[in-house]
PDB file of C-alpha atoms in Angstrom:
ATOM      1  CA  GLN A  43     119.664 160.596  89.599  1.00 88.00           C
ATOM      2  CA  VAL A  44     117.568 160.202  86.464  1.00 93.00           C
ATOM      3  CA  GLN A  45     116.036 163.261  84.834  1.00 95.00           C
ATOM      4  CA  LEU A  46     113.147 163.227  82.381  1.00 97.00           C
ATOM      5  CA  VAL A  47     112.426 166.107  80.031  1.00 95.00           C
ATOM      6  CA  GLU A  48     109.242 166.272  77.970  1.00 95.00           C
ATOM      7  CA  SER A  49     108.818 168.306  74.814  1.00 95.00           C
ATOM      8  CA  GLY A  50     106.366 168.688  71.965  1.00 97.00           C
ATOM      9  CA  GLY A  51     103.307 170.060  73.695  1.00 95.00           C
ATOM     10  CA  GLY A  52     101.347 172.996  72.368  1.00 97.00           C
ATOM     11  CA  LEU A  53      98.054 174.286  71.032  1.00 98.00           C
ATOM     12  CA  VAL A  54      96.269 172.383  68.273  1.00 98.00           C
ATOM     13  CA  GLN A  55      92.801 172.355  66.795  1.00 98.00           C
ATOM     14  CA  ALA A  56      90.478 169.421  67.302  1.00 98.00           C
ATOM     15  CA  GLY A  57      91.282 166.681  64.842  1.00 98.00           C
ATOM     16  CA  GLY A  58      94.927 167.671  64.712  1.00 98.00           C
ATOM     17  CA  SER A  59      98.068 165.851  65.802  1.00 98.00           C
ATOM     18  CA  LEU A  60     100.976 166.357  68.160  1.00 98.00           C
ATOM     19  CA  ARG A  61     104.029 164.279  69.008  1.00 98.00           C
ATOM     20  CA  LEU A  62     105.413 164.333  72.518  1.00 98.00           C
ATOM     21  CA  SER A  63     108.938 163.267  73.400  1.00 98.00           C
ATOM     22  CA  CYS A  64     110.455 162.294  76.727  1.00 98.00           C
ATOM     23  CA  ALA A  65     114.221 162.060  77.050  1.00 97.00           C
ATOM     24  CA  ALA A  66     115.869 160.394  80.031  1.00 97.00           C
ATOM     25  CA  SER A  67     119.306 161.518  81.138  1.00 95.00           C
ATOM     26  CA  GLY A  68     121.714 160.913  83.972  1.00 94.00           C
ATOM     27  CA  ASN A  69     124.091 158.132  84.885  1.00 92.00           C
ATOM     28  CA  ILE A  70     121.782 155.568  83.329  1.00 93.00           C
ATOM     29  CA  LEU A  71     122.516 151.898  82.979  1.00 93.00           C
ATOM     30  CA  ARG A  72     119.097 150.840  81.741  1.00 95.00           C
ATOM     31  CA  VAL A  73     115.636 152.344  81.351  1.00 96.00           C
ATOM     32  CA  ASN A  74     112.859 149.836  81.982  1.00 97.00           C
ATOM     33  CA  ASP A  75     109.129 150.583  81.895  1.00 97.00           C
ATOM     34  CA  MET A  76     108.095 154.032  80.671  1.00 98.00           C
ATOM     35  CA  GLY A  77     104.738 155.717  80.469  1.00 98.00           C
ATOM     36  CA  TRP A  78     102.648 158.803  79.872  1.00 98.00           C
ATOM     37  CA  TYR A  79     100.122 160.225  82.290  1.00 98.00           C
ATOM     38  CA  ARG A  80      97.994 163.357  82.023  1.00 98.00           C
ATOM     39  CA  GLN A  81      96.164 165.693  84.351  1.00 98.00           C
ATOM     40  CA  GLY A  82      93.421 167.990  83.169  1.00 97.00           C
ATOM     41  CA  SER A  83      92.396 171.075  85.107  1.00 95.00           C
ATOM     42  CA  GLY A  84      90.499 170.045  88.212  1.00 95.00           C
ATOM     43  CA  LYS A  85      90.955 166.369  87.442  1.00 96.00           C
ATOM     44  CA  GLN A  86      93.036 163.561  88.854  1.00 97.00           C
ATOM     45  CA  ARG A  87      96.162 162.383  87.074  1.00 97.00           C
ATOM     46  CA  GLU A  88      95.335 159.465  84.790  1.00 98.00           C
ATOM     47  CA  LEU A  89      97.251 156.860  82.842  1.00 98.00           C
ATOM     48  CA  VAL A  90      97.502 157.446  79.103  1.00 98.00           C
ATOM     49  CA  ALA A  91      99.838 154.683  77.927  1.00 98.00           C
ATOM     50  CA  THR A  92     102.749 152.545  79.025  1.00 98.00           C
ATOM     51  CA  ILE A  93     105.513 150.688  77.239  1.00 98.00           C
ATOM     52  CA  THR A  94     107.974 148.081  78.444  1.00 98.00           C
ATOM     53  CA  ARG A  95     111.594 147.945  77.367  1.00 97.00           C
ATOM     54  CA  ALA A  96     110.660 145.103  75.012  1.00 97.00           C
ATOM     55  CA  GLY A  97     107.955 147.250  73.424  1.00 97.00           C
ATOM     56  CA  SER A  98     104.779 145.853  74.943  1.00 98.00           C
ATOM     57  CA  THR A  99     102.178 148.592  75.177  1.00 98.00           C
ATOM     58  CA  ASN A 100      99.067 149.403  77.152  1.00 98.00           C
ATOM     59  CA  TYR A 101      96.589 152.218  76.512  1.00 98.00           C
ATOM     60  CA  ALA A 102      93.734 153.907  78.301  1.00 98.00           C
ATOM     61  CA  ASP A 103      90.440 153.163  76.571  1.00 98.00           C
ATOM     62  CA  SER A 104      89.955 156.860  75.878  1.00 97.00           C
ATOM     63  CA  VAL A 105      93.018 157.044  73.620  1.00 98.00           C
ATOM     64  CA  LYS A 106      93.053 153.621  71.967  1.00 98.00           C
ATOM     65  CA  GLY A 107      93.218 153.900  68.203  1.00 98.00           C
ATOM     66  CA  ARG A 108      94.268 157.570  68.355  1.00 98.00           C
ATOM     67  CA  PHE A 109      97.527 157.602  70.356  1.00 98.00           C
ATOM     68  CA  THR A 110     100.649 155.530  69.772  1.00 98.00           C
ATOM     69  CA  ILE A 111     103.417 155.121  72.335  1.00 98.00           C
ATOM     70  CA  SER A 112     106.904 154.129  71.207  1.00 98.00           C
ATOM     71  CA  ARG A 113     110.496 154.309  72.408  1.00 98.00           C
ATOM     72  CA  ASP A 114     114.087 154.296  71.237  1.00 98.00           C
ATOM     73  CA  ASN A 115     116.135 152.376  73.779  1.00 97.00           C
ATOM     74  CA  ALA A 116     119.428 153.508  72.257  1.00 96.00           C
ATOM     75  CA  LYS A 117     118.451 157.136  72.914  1.00 96.00           C
ATOM     76  CA  ASN A 118     116.619 156.540  76.212  1.00 97.00           C
ATOM     77  CA  THR A 119     113.708 158.391  74.653  1.00 98.00           C
ATOM     78  CA  MET A 120     109.972 157.736  74.538  1.00 98.00           C
ATOM     79  CA  TYR A 121     107.370 159.222  72.234  1.00 98.00           C
ATOM     80  CA  LEU A 122     103.620 159.706  72.164  1.00 98.00           C
ATOM     81  CA  GLN A 123     102.056 160.276  68.769  1.00 98.00           C
ATOM     82  CA  MET A 124      98.635 161.813  69.313  1.00 98.00           C
ATOM     83  CA  ASN A 125      96.224 161.895  66.387  1.00 98.00           C
ATOM     84  CA  SER A 126      92.558 162.897  66.069  1.00 98.00           C
ATOM     85  CA  LEU A 127      92.919 165.063  69.145  1.00 98.00           C
ATOM     86  CA  LYS A 128      89.808 166.093  71.047  1.00 98.00           C
ATOM     87  CA  PRO A 129      89.216 169.007  73.436  1.00 97.00           C
ATOM     88  CA  GLU A 130      88.971 166.465  76.269  1.00 97.00           C
ATOM     89  CA  ASP A 131      92.607 165.521  75.618  1.00 98.00           C
ATOM     90  CA  THR A 132      93.603 168.946  76.954  1.00 98.00           C
ATOM     91  CA  ALA A 133      95.891 168.369  79.936  1.00 98.00           C
ATOM     92  CA  VAL A 134      99.413 168.538  81.239  1.00 98.00           C
ATOM     93  CA  TYR A 135     101.163 165.397  80.020  1.00 98.00           C
ATOM     94  CA  TYR A 136     103.816 163.806  82.216  1.00 98.00           C
ATOM     95  CA  CYS A 137     106.290 161.103  81.353  1.00 98.00           C
ATOM     96  CA  THR A 138     107.519 158.568  83.836  1.00 98.00           C
ATOM     97  CA  ALA A 139     110.275 155.990  83.748  1.00 97.00           C
ATOM     98  CA  LYS A 140     111.812 153.325  85.932  1.00 96.00           C
ATOM     99  CA  ALA A 141     115.561 153.370  85.426  1.00 94.00           C
ATOM    100  CA  ARG A 142     118.641 151.834  86.955  1.00 92.00           C
ATOM    101  CA  THR A 143     121.805 153.870  87.245  1.00 93.00           C
ATOM    102  CA  MET A 144     125.427 152.780  86.850  1.00 91.00           C
ATOM    103  CA  SER A 145     125.594 152.567  90.643  1.00 90.00           C
ATOM    104  CA  LEU A 146     122.704 150.068  90.420  1.00 87.00           C
ATOM    105  CA  LEU A 147     120.237 152.367  92.155  1.00 90.00           C
ATOM    106  CA  LEU A 148     116.647 152.166  90.868  1.00 86.00           C
ATOM    107  CA  TYR A 149     114.773 155.398  90.238  1.00 91.00           C
ATOM    108  CA  ASP A 150     111.096 155.976  89.528  1.00 92.00           C
ATOM    109  CA  SER A 151     111.254 159.373  87.869  1.00 95.00           C
ATOM    110  CA  TRP A 152     108.731 161.900  86.566  1.00 97.00           C
ATOM    111  CA  GLY A 153     109.137 164.731  84.110  1.00 97.00           C
ATOM    112  CA  GLN A 154     108.021 168.291  84.721  1.00 96.00           C
ATOM    113  CA  GLY A 155     105.081 168.032  82.334  1.00 97.00           C
ATOM    114  CA  THR A 156     104.171 169.584  79.007  1.00 97.00           C
ATOM    115  CA  GLN A 157     100.892 171.341  78.272  1.00 98.00           C
ATOM    116  CA  VAL A 158      98.663 170.065  75.479  1.00 98.00           C
ATOM    117  CA  THR A 159      95.686 172.244  74.600  1.00 98.00           C
ATOM    118  CA  VAL A 160      93.112 171.175  72.019  1.00 98.00           C
ATOM    119  CA  SER A 161      90.725 173.859  70.821  1.00 97.00           C
ATOM    120  CA  SER A 162      87.273 173.060  69.484  1.00 93.00           C
TER     121      SER A 162
END
């Protein structure tokens, strides 16, 4: 199995910054595509950003220019630097990753989520 653990969420004022981390663990051979999603209260889960193993990125229009996704392949860890935060960014943020284990099984894993709250 592949486990994902997010960290770095919290309460911040509008205009502030937070950095989320997502660490993958398990009997991992290789972590491929990774991404961040979020779900606000009463809303559907939505894509925030994705990153390939090679570092190609994709962002939701709502976060372009404010959020930066990155990863450290040696540590099987992904990051989301969130700047100029707005109250509408308030949500539970989930990381996801496609990873292959040493036994060559492919997992599409999700983390448990970390709360980000932006006060106005």
